[in-house]
Tab-separated table of C-alpha atoms in Angstrom:
chain	number	residue	atom	x	y	z
A	1	MET	CA	217.933	-75.322	254.197
A	2	ARG	CA	219.340	-78.395	252.466
A	3	LYS	CA	220.429	-81.333	254.520
A	4	LEU	CA	224.054	-82.256	254.714
A	5	GLY	CA	225.148	-84.250	251.664
A	6	THR	CA	222.358	-83.206	249.315
A	7	GLU	CA	224.150	-80.197	247.858
A	8	SER	CA	226.718	-82.311	246.031
A	9	GLY	CA	224.245	-83.888	243.561
A	10	PRO	CA	223.246	-87.563	243.149
A	11	ASP	CA	224.693	-90.109	245.518
A	12	PRO	CA	227.658	-91.707	243.687
A	13	ARG	CA	226.809	-95.056	245.233
A	14	ALA	CA	223.281	-94.916	243.808
A	15	VAL	CA	224.580	-94.053	240.348
A	16	GLU	CA	227.094	-96.877	240.479
A	17	SER	CA	224.428	-99.293	241.670
A	18	ALA	CA	222.042	-98.307	238.870
A	19	ALA	CA	224.752	-98.638	236.243
A	20	ALA	CA	225.810	-102.016	237.561
A	21	GLY	CA	222.246	-103.259	237.859
A	22	ARG	CA	221.394	-103.286	234.196
A	23	PRO	CA	223.731	-106.046	232.993
A	24	PRO	CA	222.824	-108.437	235.839
A	25	ALA	CA	219.131	-107.750	235.179
A	26	LEU	CA	219.575	-108.622	231.510
A	27	ARG	CA	221.541	-111.746	232.363
A	28	ALA	CA	218.781	-112.781	234.783
A	29	GLN	CA	216.169	-112.421	232.027
A	30	LEU	CA	218.272	-114.377	229.561
A	31	ARG	CA	218.825	-117.120	232.126
A	32	LEU	CA	215.097	-117.273	232.865
A	33	ALA	CA	214.358	-117.518	229.139
A	34	ALA	CA	216.908	-120.298	228.685
A	35	GLY	CA	215.641	-122.187	231.724
A	36	LEU	CA	212.011	-121.985	230.597
A	37	ALA	CA	212.814	-123.100	227.049
A	38	PHE	CA	214.922	-126.062	228.169
A	39	ALA	CA	212.413	-127.073	230.856
A	40	GLY	CA	209.645	-126.942	228.264
A	41	PHE	CA	211.589	-129.213	225.950
A	42	VAL	CA	212.259	-131.717	228.742
A	43	VAL	CA	208.640	-131.768	229.977
A	44	ALA	CA	207.273	-132.204	226.444
A	45	VAL	CA	209.687	-135.031	225.624
A	46	VAL	CA	209.060	-136.857	228.909
A	47	ALA	CA	205.292	-136.577	228.438
A	48	GLY	CA	205.651	-137.822	224.871
A	49	LEU	CA	207.423	-140.966	226.076
A	50	PHE	CA	204.122	-142.071	227.656
A	51	HIS	CA	202.069	-141.336	224.538
A	52	ALA	CA	200.381	-144.425	223.104
A	53	ASP	CA	201.778	-144.666	219.580
A	54	SER	CA	202.765	-148.232	218.793
A	55	ALA	CA	200.210	-148.494	215.978
A	56	ASN	CA	200.415	-146.714	212.621
A	57	ALA	CA	198.911	-143.299	213.378
A	58	ASN	CA	197.023	-143.236	210.069
A	59	ASP	CA	195.488	-146.677	210.741
A	60	HIS	CA	192.541	-145.302	212.657
A	61	THR	CA	191.041	-148.619	213.697
A	62	ALA	CA	194.283	-149.725	215.350
A	63	THR	CA	195.144	-146.335	216.846
A	64	PHE	CA	191.657	-145.709	218.231
A	65	ALA	CA	191.700	-149.088	219.962
A	66	GLU	CA	195.114	-148.238	221.447
A	67	TYR	CA	193.941	-144.811	222.589
A	68	ALA	CA	190.851	-146.314	224.213
A	69	ARG	CA	193.078	-148.647	226.259
A	70	SER	CA	195.251	-145.774	227.505
A	71	SER	CA	194.386	-144.731	231.069
A	72	ILE	CA	196.734	-141.733	231.076
A	73	TRP	CA	195.868	-140.238	227.689
A	74	THR	CA	194.527	-136.936	229.013
A	75	VAL	CA	197.367	-136.555	231.533
A	76	VAL	CA	199.965	-137.119	228.806
A	77	HIS	CA	198.448	-134.390	226.668
A	78	LEU	CA	198.254	-132.034	229.631
A	79	GLY	CA	201.976	-132.651	230.149
A	80	GLN	CA	202.644	-131.886	226.492
A	81	PHE	CA	200.705	-128.641	226.805
A	82	VAL	CA	202.702	-127.640	229.897
A	83	GLY	CA	205.900	-128.335	227.977
A	84	MET	CA	204.808	-126.180	225.044
A	85	ALA	CA	203.688	-123.403	227.417
A	86	LEU	CA	207.109	-123.360	229.067
A	87	LEU	CA	208.900	-123.346	225.701
A	88	ILE	CA	206.792	-120.486	224.350
A	89	SER	CA	207.218	-118.597	227.631
A	90	GLY	CA	210.966	-118.945	227.164
A	91	LEU	CA	210.717	-117.426	223.684
A	92	LEU	CA	208.603	-114.531	224.972
A	93	VAL	CA	210.969	-113.802	227.871
A	94	LEU	CA	213.909	-113.941	225.457
A	95	LEU	CA	212.201	-111.494	223.093
A	96	ALA	CA	211.346	-109.161	225.971
A	97	ALA	CA	214.921	-109.257	227.258
A	98	LEU	CA	216.416	-108.521	223.840
A	99	LYS	CA	213.891	-105.762	223.151
A	100	ALA	CA	214.587	-104.096	226.497
A	101	ALA	CA	218.339	-104.327	225.961
A	102	ASP	CA	218.170	-102.781	222.507
A	103	GLY	CA	215.245	-100.444	223.071
A	104	ALA	CA	217.393	-97.328	223.055
A	105	ALA	CA	219.793	-98.503	220.366
A	106	ASP	CA	219.814	-96.976	216.925
A	107	LYS	CA	219.118	-99.721	214.387
A	108	ALA	CA	220.388	-97.793	211.400
A	109	ALA	CA	220.275	-100.779	209.063
A	110	ASP	CA	216.513	-101.248	209.063
A	111	GLY	CA	215.140	-98.499	211.298
A	112	THR	CA	213.656	-98.517	214.763
A	113	LEU	CA	210.094	-99.128	213.547
A	114	ALA	CA	211.109	-102.170	211.501
A	115	TRP	CA	213.107	-103.518	214.423
A	116	THR	CA	210.147	-103.102	216.792
A	117	ALA	CA	207.833	-104.734	214.239
A	118	ARG	CA	210.140	-107.743	214.088
A	119	PHE	CA	209.897	-108.221	217.844
A	120	ALA	CA	206.135	-107.783	217.752
A	121	ALA	CA	205.674	-110.267	214.904
A	122	ALA	CA	207.716	-112.918	216.698
A	123	ALA	CA	205.785	-112.400	219.943
A	124	VAL	CA	202.391	-112.503	218.217
A	125	ALA	CA	203.304	-115.705	216.363
A	126	ALA	CA	204.505	-117.317	219.607
A	127	VAL	CA	201.328	-116.405	221.519
A	128	ALA	CA	199.127	-117.579	218.635
A	129	ALA	CA	201.059	-120.870	218.466
A	130	LEU	CA	200.484	-121.464	222.177
A	131	ALA	CA	196.781	-120.611	221.939
A	132	LEU	CA	196.314	-122.979	219.014
A	133	TYR	CA	198.257	-125.685	220.844
A	134	ALA	CA	195.881	-125.366	223.810
A	135	VAL	CA	192.922	-125.966	221.499
A	136	LEU	CA	194.773	-128.809	219.784
A	137	GLN	CA	195.398	-130.584	223.082
A	138	ALA	CA	191.769	-130.105	224.096
A	139	VAL	CA	190.701	-131.756	220.829
A	140	ASP	CA	193.291	-134.545	220.980
A	141	GLY	CA	193.600	-135.080	224.719
A	142	VAL	CA	189.931	-134.729	225.685
A	143	ALA	CA	187.483	-134.839	222.750
A	144	LEU	CA	189.221	-137.630	220.843
A	145	LYS	CA	189.655	-139.704	223.999
A	146	HIS	CA	185.930	-139.545	224.792
A	147	ALA	CA	185.094	-140.370	221.166
A	148	VAL	CA	187.317	-143.463	220.992
A	149	ASP	CA	186.117	-144.633	224.415
A	150	ALA	CA	182.514	-144.367	223.214
A	151	TRP	CA	183.403	-146.267	220.031
A	152	ALA	CA	185.177	-149.043	221.922
A	153	ALA	CA	182.270	-149.457	224.352
A	154	ALA	CA	179.466	-149.188	221.784
A	155	ALA	CA	177.274	-152.070	220.734
A	156	GLU	CA	177.960	-153.395	217.238
A	157	PRO	CA	175.101	-151.521	215.498
A	158	GLU	CA	176.426	-148.217	216.840
A	159	LYS	CA	180.099	-148.759	216.161
A	160	GLY	CA	180.031	-147.381	212.630
A	161	ALA	CA	178.553	-144.055	213.718
A	162	ARG	CA	180.855	-143.835	216.752
A	163	PHE	CA	183.884	-144.540	214.575
A	164	ALA	CA	182.861	-141.857	212.083
A	165	THR	CA	182.596	-139.347	214.949
A	166	ALA	CA	186.062	-140.255	216.242
A	167	GLU	CA	187.503	-140.070	212.745
A	168	GLY	CA	185.994	-136.619	212.223
A	169	ILE	CA	187.679	-135.430	215.422
A	170	ARG	CA	190.927	-136.989	214.199
A	171	TRP	CA	190.748	-135.004	210.979
A	172	LEU	CA	190.045	-131.870	213.002
A	173	GLU	CA	193.204	-132.695	214.968
A	174	TRP	CA	195.140	-132.883	211.693
A	175	GLY	CA	194.005	-129.399	210.766
A	176	MET	CA	194.738	-127.953	214.198
A	177	ARG	CA	198.186	-129.525	214.359
A	178	SER	CA	199.010	-128.426	210.823
A	179	TYR	CA	198.284	-124.770	211.531
A	180	GLN	CA	199.889	-124.909	214.972
A	181	SER	CA	203.066	-126.235	213.360
A	182	PHE	CA	202.977	-123.392	210.834
A	183	LEU	CA	202.631	-120.811	213.616
A	184	LEU	CA	205.301	-122.406	215.811
A	185	GLY	CA	207.614	-122.539	212.800
A	186	ALA	CA	206.966	-118.863	212.101
A	187	ALA	CA	207.593	-117.976	215.767
A	188	LEU	CA	210.916	-119.810	215.764
A	189	LEU	CA	211.978	-118.264	212.445
A	190	LEU	CA	211.154	-114.746	213.596
A	191	THR	CA	212.729	-115.218	217.022
A	192	GLY	CA	215.829	-116.632	215.382
A	193	ALA	CA	216.047	-113.521	213.201
A	194	VAL	CA	215.760	-111.314	216.291
A	195	VAL	CA	218.491	-113.276	218.084
A	196	VAL	CA	220.849	-112.980	215.110
A	197	ARG	CA	220.150	-109.259	214.699
A	198	ALA	CA	220.416	-108.418	218.414
A	199	ALA	CA	223.667	-110.364	218.922
A	200	ARG	CA	223.224	-110.521	222.692
A	201	VAL	CA	223.746	-114.287	222.685
A	202	PRO	CA	225.688	-116.352	220.133
A	203	ARG	CA	224.167	-115.773	216.698
A	204	VAL	CA	224.364	-119.465	215.867
A	205	ILE	CA	221.556	-120.011	218.385
A	206	GLY	CA	219.315	-117.831	216.245
A	207	CYS	CA	220.308	-119.810	213.152
A	208	LEU	CA	219.407	-123.074	214.896
A	209	MET	CA	216.071	-121.588	215.970
A	210	ALA	CA	215.361	-120.636	212.370
A	211	LEU	CA	216.226	-124.147	211.148
A	212	ALA	CA	213.879	-125.613	213.771
A	213	GLY	CA	211.224	-123.229	212.474
A	214	LEU	CA	211.707	-124.536	208.941
A	215	ALA	CA	211.332	-128.111	210.224
A	216	TYR	CA	207.988	-127.194	211.804
A	217	LEU	CA	206.800	-125.503	208.628
A	218	VAL	CA	207.490	-128.744	206.746
A	219	GLN	CA	205.645	-130.687	209.449
A	220	GLY	CA	202.656	-128.403	209.083
A	221	TRP	CA	202.475	-129.021	205.351
A	222	ILE	CA	202.816	-132.799	205.605
A	223	ILE	CA	200.273	-133.186	208.417
A	224	GLY	CA	197.786	-130.982	206.603
A	225	SER	CA	198.055	-132.985	203.392
A	226	GLU	CA	198.846	-136.540	204.555
A	227	GLY	CA	198.109	-136.721	208.275
A	228	PHE	CA	200.575	-138.482	210.553
A	229	SER	CA	202.359	-140.237	207.718
A	230	PRO	CA	205.902	-141.696	207.718
A	231	ALA	CA	206.951	-138.729	205.559
A	232	ASN	CA	206.736	-136.592	208.692
A	233	THR	CA	209.329	-138.638	210.608
A	234	ILE	CA	212.426	-136.765	209.456
A	235	PRO	CA	211.001	-133.221	209.910
A	236	THR	CA	209.725	-134.211	213.364
A	237	LEU	CA	213.083	-135.603	214.472
A	238	ALA	CA	214.869	-132.593	212.982
A	239	GLY	CA	212.640	-130.212	214.938
A	240	ILE	CA	213.190	-132.089	218.199
A	241	VAL	CA	216.968	-132.285	217.789
A	242	LEU	CA	217.301	-128.638	216.759
A	243	ILE	CA	215.242	-127.407	219.725
A	244	LEU	CA	217.342	-129.553	222.047
A	245	VAL	CA	220.584	-128.146	220.614
A	246	TRP	CA	219.634	-124.459	220.665
A	247	SER	CA	217.981	-124.636	224.093
A	248	VAL	CA	221.020	-126.340	225.648
A	249	TRP	CA	223.386	-123.952	223.850
A	250	LEU	CA	221.395	-120.958	225.088
A	251	LEU	CA	221.316	-122.340	228.621
A	252	VAL	CA	225.071	-122.913	228.700
A	253	SER	CA	225.948	-119.590	227.068
A	254	VAL	CA	223.869	-117.380	229.380
A	255	TRP	CA	224.959	-119.181	232.542
A	256	SER	CA	228.632	-119.150	231.593
A	257	ALA	CA	228.662	-115.513	230.457
A	258	LYS	CA	230.489	-113.048	232.713
A	259	GLY	CA	228.670	-109.961	231.527
A	260	ALA	CA	230.277	-109.008	228.213
A	261	PRO	CA	227.745	-110.803	225.983
A	262	ALA	CA	224.868	-109.114	227.791
A	263	LEU	CA	226.373	-105.695	227.113
A	264	ALA	CA	228.135	-105.835	223.802
A	265	GLY	CA	226.686	-108.890	222.078
A	266	ALA	CA	228.149	-112.305	221.528
A	267	PRO	CA	228.754	-112.987	217.873
A	268	GLY	CA	228.901	-116.673	217.343
């Protein structure tokens, strides 16, 4: 014998609750993504303000002496890593939110498999960029610091060998940073393409992400070929400004949205 109330089918209140729960859940994910990305930018910039960089970065004698005098070198680089981890986490949460929202949609233009591959490629590039950044900060924030400290404290006959060791680590840092910039640029380009295609937040945010990705690709090329030369100043500033703009824009748009962008897209 059925209990009273069960013979009429699903509880209308449960159905209504489930239907109403999806948009708020998506908005919550988008807000988390925006908050993580913006927090990552802020943490990285604040940590960078304490980075010892008054000397010409390609003048190794001057820069190594400056690094050796820094008592917070390792902490600064840990802060930069935390900032990058938050930023990449924001990208991954954003990708997951957009993929979940469009998982059942029919992407007739390029097919479901191609659409899924685009999400996967962006996520893989973002994770690889974070992994490489962790190694980069270990090389720069730990190994290089010990090397320059040993050089600064060495007796004169040993200084040449100690300097060569520190310089070798510096060149390793160039290579690591070059490839990390390439991967971060690729992650931003691919995520920007996903944002534009999904249209769940203003499309201009995706365009700004893609431009930031291009700036990082240029950085990767310059650092790999010339090190930390003045030629990298403009691409570096462009990347910083573009990340600031799209992260703030994303933060404002997802917190000001009333539900329509999360459901139907927000062409921008």
